[in-house]
Short mmCIF file of C-alpha atoms and ligand atoms in Angstrom, two decimals:
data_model
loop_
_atom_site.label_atom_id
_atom_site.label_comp_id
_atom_site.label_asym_id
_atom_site.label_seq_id
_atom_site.Cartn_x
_atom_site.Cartn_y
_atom_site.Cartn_z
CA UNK A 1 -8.18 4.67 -21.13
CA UNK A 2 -9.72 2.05 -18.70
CA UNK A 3 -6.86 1.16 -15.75
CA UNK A 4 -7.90 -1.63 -13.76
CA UNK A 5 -7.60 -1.32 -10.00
CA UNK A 6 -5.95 -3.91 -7.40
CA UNK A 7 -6.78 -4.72 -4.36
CA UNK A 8 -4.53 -5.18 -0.95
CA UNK A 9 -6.31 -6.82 1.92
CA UNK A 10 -3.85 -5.14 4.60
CA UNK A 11 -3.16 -8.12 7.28
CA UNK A 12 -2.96 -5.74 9.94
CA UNK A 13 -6.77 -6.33 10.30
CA UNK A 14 -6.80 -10.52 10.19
CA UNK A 15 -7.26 -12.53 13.17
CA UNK A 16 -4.04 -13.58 14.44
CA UNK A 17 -5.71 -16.75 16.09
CA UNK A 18 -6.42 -17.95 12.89
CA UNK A 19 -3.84 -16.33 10.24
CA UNK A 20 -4.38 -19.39 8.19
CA UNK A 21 -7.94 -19.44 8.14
CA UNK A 22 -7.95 -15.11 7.15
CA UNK A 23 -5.41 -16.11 4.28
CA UNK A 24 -7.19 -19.17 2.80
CA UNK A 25 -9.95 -16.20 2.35
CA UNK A 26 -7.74 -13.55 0.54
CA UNK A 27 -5.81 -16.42 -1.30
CA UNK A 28 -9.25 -17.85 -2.81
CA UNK A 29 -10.66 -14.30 -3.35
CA UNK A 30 -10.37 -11.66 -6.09
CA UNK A 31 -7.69 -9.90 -4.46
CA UNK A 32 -4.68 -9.56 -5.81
CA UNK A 33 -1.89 -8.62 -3.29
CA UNK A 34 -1.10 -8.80 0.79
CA UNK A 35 -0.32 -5.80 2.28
CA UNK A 36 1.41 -5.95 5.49
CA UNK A 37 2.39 -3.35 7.73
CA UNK A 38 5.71 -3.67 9.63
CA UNK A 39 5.63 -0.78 12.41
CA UNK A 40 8.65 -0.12 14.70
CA UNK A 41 7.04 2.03 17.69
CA UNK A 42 9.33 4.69 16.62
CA UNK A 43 8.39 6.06 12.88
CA UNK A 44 4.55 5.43 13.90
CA UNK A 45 3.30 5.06 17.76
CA UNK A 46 2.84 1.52 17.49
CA UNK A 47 4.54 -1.95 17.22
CA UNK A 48 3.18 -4.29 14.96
CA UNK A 49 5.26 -7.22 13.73
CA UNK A 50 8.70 -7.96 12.02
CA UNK A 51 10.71 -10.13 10.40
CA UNK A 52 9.82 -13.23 12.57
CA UNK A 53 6.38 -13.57 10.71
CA UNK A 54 7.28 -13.07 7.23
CA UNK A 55 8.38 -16.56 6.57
CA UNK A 56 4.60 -18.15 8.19
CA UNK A 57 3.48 -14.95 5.88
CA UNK A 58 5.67 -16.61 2.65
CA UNK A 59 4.01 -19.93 3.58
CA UNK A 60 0.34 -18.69 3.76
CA UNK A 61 0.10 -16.14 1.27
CA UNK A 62 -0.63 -17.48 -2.60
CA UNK A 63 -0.44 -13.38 -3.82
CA UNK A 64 2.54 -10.96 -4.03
CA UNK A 65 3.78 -9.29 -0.79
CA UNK A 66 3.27 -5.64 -0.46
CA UNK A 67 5.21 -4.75 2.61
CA UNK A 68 4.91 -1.22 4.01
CA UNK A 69 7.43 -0.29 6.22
CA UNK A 70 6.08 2.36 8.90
CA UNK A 71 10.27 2.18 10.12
CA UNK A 72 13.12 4.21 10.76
CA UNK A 73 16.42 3.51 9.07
CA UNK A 74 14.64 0.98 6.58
CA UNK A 75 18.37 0.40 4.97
CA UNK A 76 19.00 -2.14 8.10
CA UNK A 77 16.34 -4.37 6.77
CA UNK A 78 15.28 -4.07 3.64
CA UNK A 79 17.77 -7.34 2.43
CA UNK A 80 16.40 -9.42 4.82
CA UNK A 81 13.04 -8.63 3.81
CA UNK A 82 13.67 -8.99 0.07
CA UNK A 83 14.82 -12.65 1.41
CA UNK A 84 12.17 -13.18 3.13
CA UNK A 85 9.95 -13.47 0.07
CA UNK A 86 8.96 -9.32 -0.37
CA UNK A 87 7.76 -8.51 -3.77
CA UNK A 88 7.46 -4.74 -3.02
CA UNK A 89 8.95 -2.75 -0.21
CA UNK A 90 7.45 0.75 0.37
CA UNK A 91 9.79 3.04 2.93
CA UNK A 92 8.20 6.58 4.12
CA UNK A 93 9.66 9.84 2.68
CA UNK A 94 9.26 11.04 6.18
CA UNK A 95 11.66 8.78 7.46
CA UNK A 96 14.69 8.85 4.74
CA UNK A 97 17.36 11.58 4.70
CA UNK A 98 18.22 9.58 1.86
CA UNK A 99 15.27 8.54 0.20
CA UNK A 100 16.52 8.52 -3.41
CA UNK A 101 19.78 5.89 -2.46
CA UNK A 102 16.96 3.85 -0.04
CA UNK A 103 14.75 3.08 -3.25
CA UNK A 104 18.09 2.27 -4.84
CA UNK A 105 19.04 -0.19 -2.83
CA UNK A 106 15.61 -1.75 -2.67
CA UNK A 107 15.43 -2.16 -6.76
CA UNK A 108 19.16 -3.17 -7.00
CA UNK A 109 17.48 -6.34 -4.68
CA UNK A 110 15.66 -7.60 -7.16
CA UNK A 111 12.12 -5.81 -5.63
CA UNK A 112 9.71 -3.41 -6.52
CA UNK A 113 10.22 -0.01 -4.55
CA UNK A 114 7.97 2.09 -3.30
CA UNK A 115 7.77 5.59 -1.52
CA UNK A 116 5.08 6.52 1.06
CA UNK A 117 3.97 9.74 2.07
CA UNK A 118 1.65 10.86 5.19
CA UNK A 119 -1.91 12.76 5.05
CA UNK A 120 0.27 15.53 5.97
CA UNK A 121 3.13 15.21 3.44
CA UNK A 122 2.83 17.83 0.54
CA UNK A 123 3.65 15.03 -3.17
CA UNK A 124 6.09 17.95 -3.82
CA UNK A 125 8.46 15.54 -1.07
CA UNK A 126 8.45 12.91 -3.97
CA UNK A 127 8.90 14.93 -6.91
CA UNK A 128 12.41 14.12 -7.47
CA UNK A 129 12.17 10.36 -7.24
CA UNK A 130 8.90 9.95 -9.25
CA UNK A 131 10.86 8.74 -12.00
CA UNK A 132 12.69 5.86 -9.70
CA UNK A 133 9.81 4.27 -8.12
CA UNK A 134 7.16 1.71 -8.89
CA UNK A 135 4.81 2.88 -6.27
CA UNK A 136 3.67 5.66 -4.45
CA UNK A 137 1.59 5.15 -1.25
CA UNK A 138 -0.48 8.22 -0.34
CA UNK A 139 -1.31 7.38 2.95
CA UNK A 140 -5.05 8.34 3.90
CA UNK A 141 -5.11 8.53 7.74
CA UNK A 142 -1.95 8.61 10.11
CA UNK A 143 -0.07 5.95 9.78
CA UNK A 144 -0.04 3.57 12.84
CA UNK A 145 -3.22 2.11 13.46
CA UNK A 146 -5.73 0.27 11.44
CA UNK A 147 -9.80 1.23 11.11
CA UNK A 148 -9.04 4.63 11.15
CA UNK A 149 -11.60 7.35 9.53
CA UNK A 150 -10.23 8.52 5.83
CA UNK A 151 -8.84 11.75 5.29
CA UNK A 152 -10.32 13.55 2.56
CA UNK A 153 -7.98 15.28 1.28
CA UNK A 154 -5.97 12.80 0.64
CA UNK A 155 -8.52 12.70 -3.22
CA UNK A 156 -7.36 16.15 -3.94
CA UNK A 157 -3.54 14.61 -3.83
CA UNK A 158 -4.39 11.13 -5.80
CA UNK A 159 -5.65 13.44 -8.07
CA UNK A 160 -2.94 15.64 -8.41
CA UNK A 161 -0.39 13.04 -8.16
CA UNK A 162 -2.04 11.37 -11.18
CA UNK A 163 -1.46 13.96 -13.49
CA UNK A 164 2.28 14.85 -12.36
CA UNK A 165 2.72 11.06 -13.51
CA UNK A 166 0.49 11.20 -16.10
CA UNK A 167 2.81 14.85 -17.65
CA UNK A 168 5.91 12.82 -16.55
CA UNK A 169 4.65 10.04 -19.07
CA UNK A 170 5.47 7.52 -15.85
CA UNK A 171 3.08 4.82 -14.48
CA UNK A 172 4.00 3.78 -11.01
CA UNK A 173 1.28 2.01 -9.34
CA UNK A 174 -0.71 4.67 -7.08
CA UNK A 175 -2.03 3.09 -4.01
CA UNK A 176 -3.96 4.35 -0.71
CA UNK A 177 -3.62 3.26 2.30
CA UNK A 178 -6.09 3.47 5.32
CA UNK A 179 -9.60 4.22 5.90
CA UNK A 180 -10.64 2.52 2.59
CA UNK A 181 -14.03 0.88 2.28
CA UNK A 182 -17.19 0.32 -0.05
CA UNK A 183 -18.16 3.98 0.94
CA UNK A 184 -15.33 5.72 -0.32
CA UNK A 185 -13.32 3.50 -2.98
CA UNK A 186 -15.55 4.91 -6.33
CA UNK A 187 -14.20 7.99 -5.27
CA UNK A 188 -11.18 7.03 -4.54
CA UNK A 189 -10.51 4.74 -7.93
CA UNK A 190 -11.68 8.09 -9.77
CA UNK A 191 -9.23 10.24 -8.26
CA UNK A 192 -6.75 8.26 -10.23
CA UNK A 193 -5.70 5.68 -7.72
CA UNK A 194 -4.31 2.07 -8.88
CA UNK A 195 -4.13 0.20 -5.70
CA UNK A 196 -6.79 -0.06 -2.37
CA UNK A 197 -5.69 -1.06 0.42
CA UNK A 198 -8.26 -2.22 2.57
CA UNK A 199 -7.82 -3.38 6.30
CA UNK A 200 -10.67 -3.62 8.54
CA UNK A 201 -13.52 -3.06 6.02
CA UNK A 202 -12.26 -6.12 4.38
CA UNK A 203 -11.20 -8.67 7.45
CA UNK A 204 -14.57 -7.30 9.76
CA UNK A 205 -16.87 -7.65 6.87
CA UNK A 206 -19.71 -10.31 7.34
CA UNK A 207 -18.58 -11.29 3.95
CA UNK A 208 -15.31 -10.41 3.49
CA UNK A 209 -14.94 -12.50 -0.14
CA UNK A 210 -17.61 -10.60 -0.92
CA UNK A 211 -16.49 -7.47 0.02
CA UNK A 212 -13.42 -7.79 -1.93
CA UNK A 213 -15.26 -8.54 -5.32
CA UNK A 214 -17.22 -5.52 -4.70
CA UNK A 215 -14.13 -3.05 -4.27
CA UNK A 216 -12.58 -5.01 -7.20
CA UNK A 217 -15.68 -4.73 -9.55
CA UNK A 218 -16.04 -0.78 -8.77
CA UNK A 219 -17.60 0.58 -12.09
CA UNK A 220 -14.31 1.98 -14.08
CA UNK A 221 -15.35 4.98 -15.27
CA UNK A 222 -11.85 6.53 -16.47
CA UNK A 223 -12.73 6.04 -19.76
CA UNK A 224 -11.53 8.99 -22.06
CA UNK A 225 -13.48 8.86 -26.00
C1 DX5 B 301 -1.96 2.13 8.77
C2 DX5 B 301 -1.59 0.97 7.88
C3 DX5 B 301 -2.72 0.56 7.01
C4 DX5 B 301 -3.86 -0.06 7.77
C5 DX5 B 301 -5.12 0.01 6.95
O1 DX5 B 301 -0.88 2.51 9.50
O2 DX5 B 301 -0.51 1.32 7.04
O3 DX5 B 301 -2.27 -0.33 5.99
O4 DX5 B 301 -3.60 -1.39 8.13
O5 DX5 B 301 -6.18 -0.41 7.73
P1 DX5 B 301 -7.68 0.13 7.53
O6 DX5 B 301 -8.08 -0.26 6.17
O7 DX5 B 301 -8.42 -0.55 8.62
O8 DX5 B 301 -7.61 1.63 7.70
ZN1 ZN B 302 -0.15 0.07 5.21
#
């Protein structure tokens, strides 16, 4: 079976000078979601924006939201971001106690919900909410920064991943997140992945339009006879 792949120009990466300008470009390009990384300087080393921005991000965006929250206790905000115009809200494994009643309360908001996991997360963390979710993020560098360098091992978990779903008869989207480029997405697409998210090979591109359509049009090649 062919699965086509999506692509998530992650916002982390755009200009903030000219948000408009770096959203015009994803809006008129062959992407097909945002993804935008809220950090909290506690889950990950770093800060990088919140709620405040969501609604100029509601405004500008054309595409679904993918929001990826790199937070602690995600059940403080996960309504307000649902309000604020999310279409999918992914909360780390790493950082719920609670993780199957946190993707319950996202879905029971009228969201997608997704669970994230780090390089260094075994899948077997997710095993018993595979069933619940409608993504899984396999994170591909440490989360907290973007332009990072991809971890490789992260293919040997897609993979693996792909066929616990694929046993489980369940579809969630698979995505990966960080380090993603022209260099590594064949690859990456082949290990069984559904979703690229793509950051700074996207927005510091000399063609970043361009760019897209060539992660988009990567040859599909799971094709079974
Ligand atoms: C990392 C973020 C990623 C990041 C990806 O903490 O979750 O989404 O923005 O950026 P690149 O593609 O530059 O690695
Ligand atoms: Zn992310």
């Amino acid at each position: 079976m062919k699965r086509e792949h999506l692509i998530a120009p992650s916002v982390l990466a755009a200009d903030f000078r000219n948000l408009s300008k770096d959203f015009e470009m994803v809006n008129q390009s062959e992407a097909d979601w945002f993804h935008i990384d809220i950090m909290d300087g506690r889950f990950v080393p770093n800060i990088s924006f919140g709620l405040s921005l969501m609604p100029a991000i509601k405004d500008l965006a054309q595409k679904p939201l993918d929001v990826h929250l790199m937070i602690e206790q995600p059940e403080l905000y996960v309504e307000e971001f649902a309000k604020q115009g999310a279409d999918i809200l992914t909360v780390h494994a790493e950082a719920c106690p609670h993780l199957h009643r946190n993707i319950q309360q996202i879905k029971s908001l009228g969201v997608k919900a997704g669970v994230a996991i780090n390089p260094g997360t075994p899948i077997q963390l997710i095993e018993d909410v595979l069933e619940e979710v409608d993504l899984i993020c396999m994170m591909s560098v440490n989360p907290g920064f973007g332009g990072q360098k991809f971890i490789y091992r992260t293919l040997h978990k897609i993979t693996e991943l792909r066929k616990k779903c694929d046993e489980r008869n369940l579809n969630p989207f698979i995505e990966v997140d960080g380090g993603v480029g022209l260099q590594n997405a064949e690859s990456i697409v082949k290990a069984g992945a559904d979703v690229l998210v793509a950051g700074s090979s996207v927005f510091k591109s000399n063609n970043p339009i361009q760019t897209i359509e060539q992660l988009k049009n990567i040859t599909p090649f799971n094709i079974t006879l």
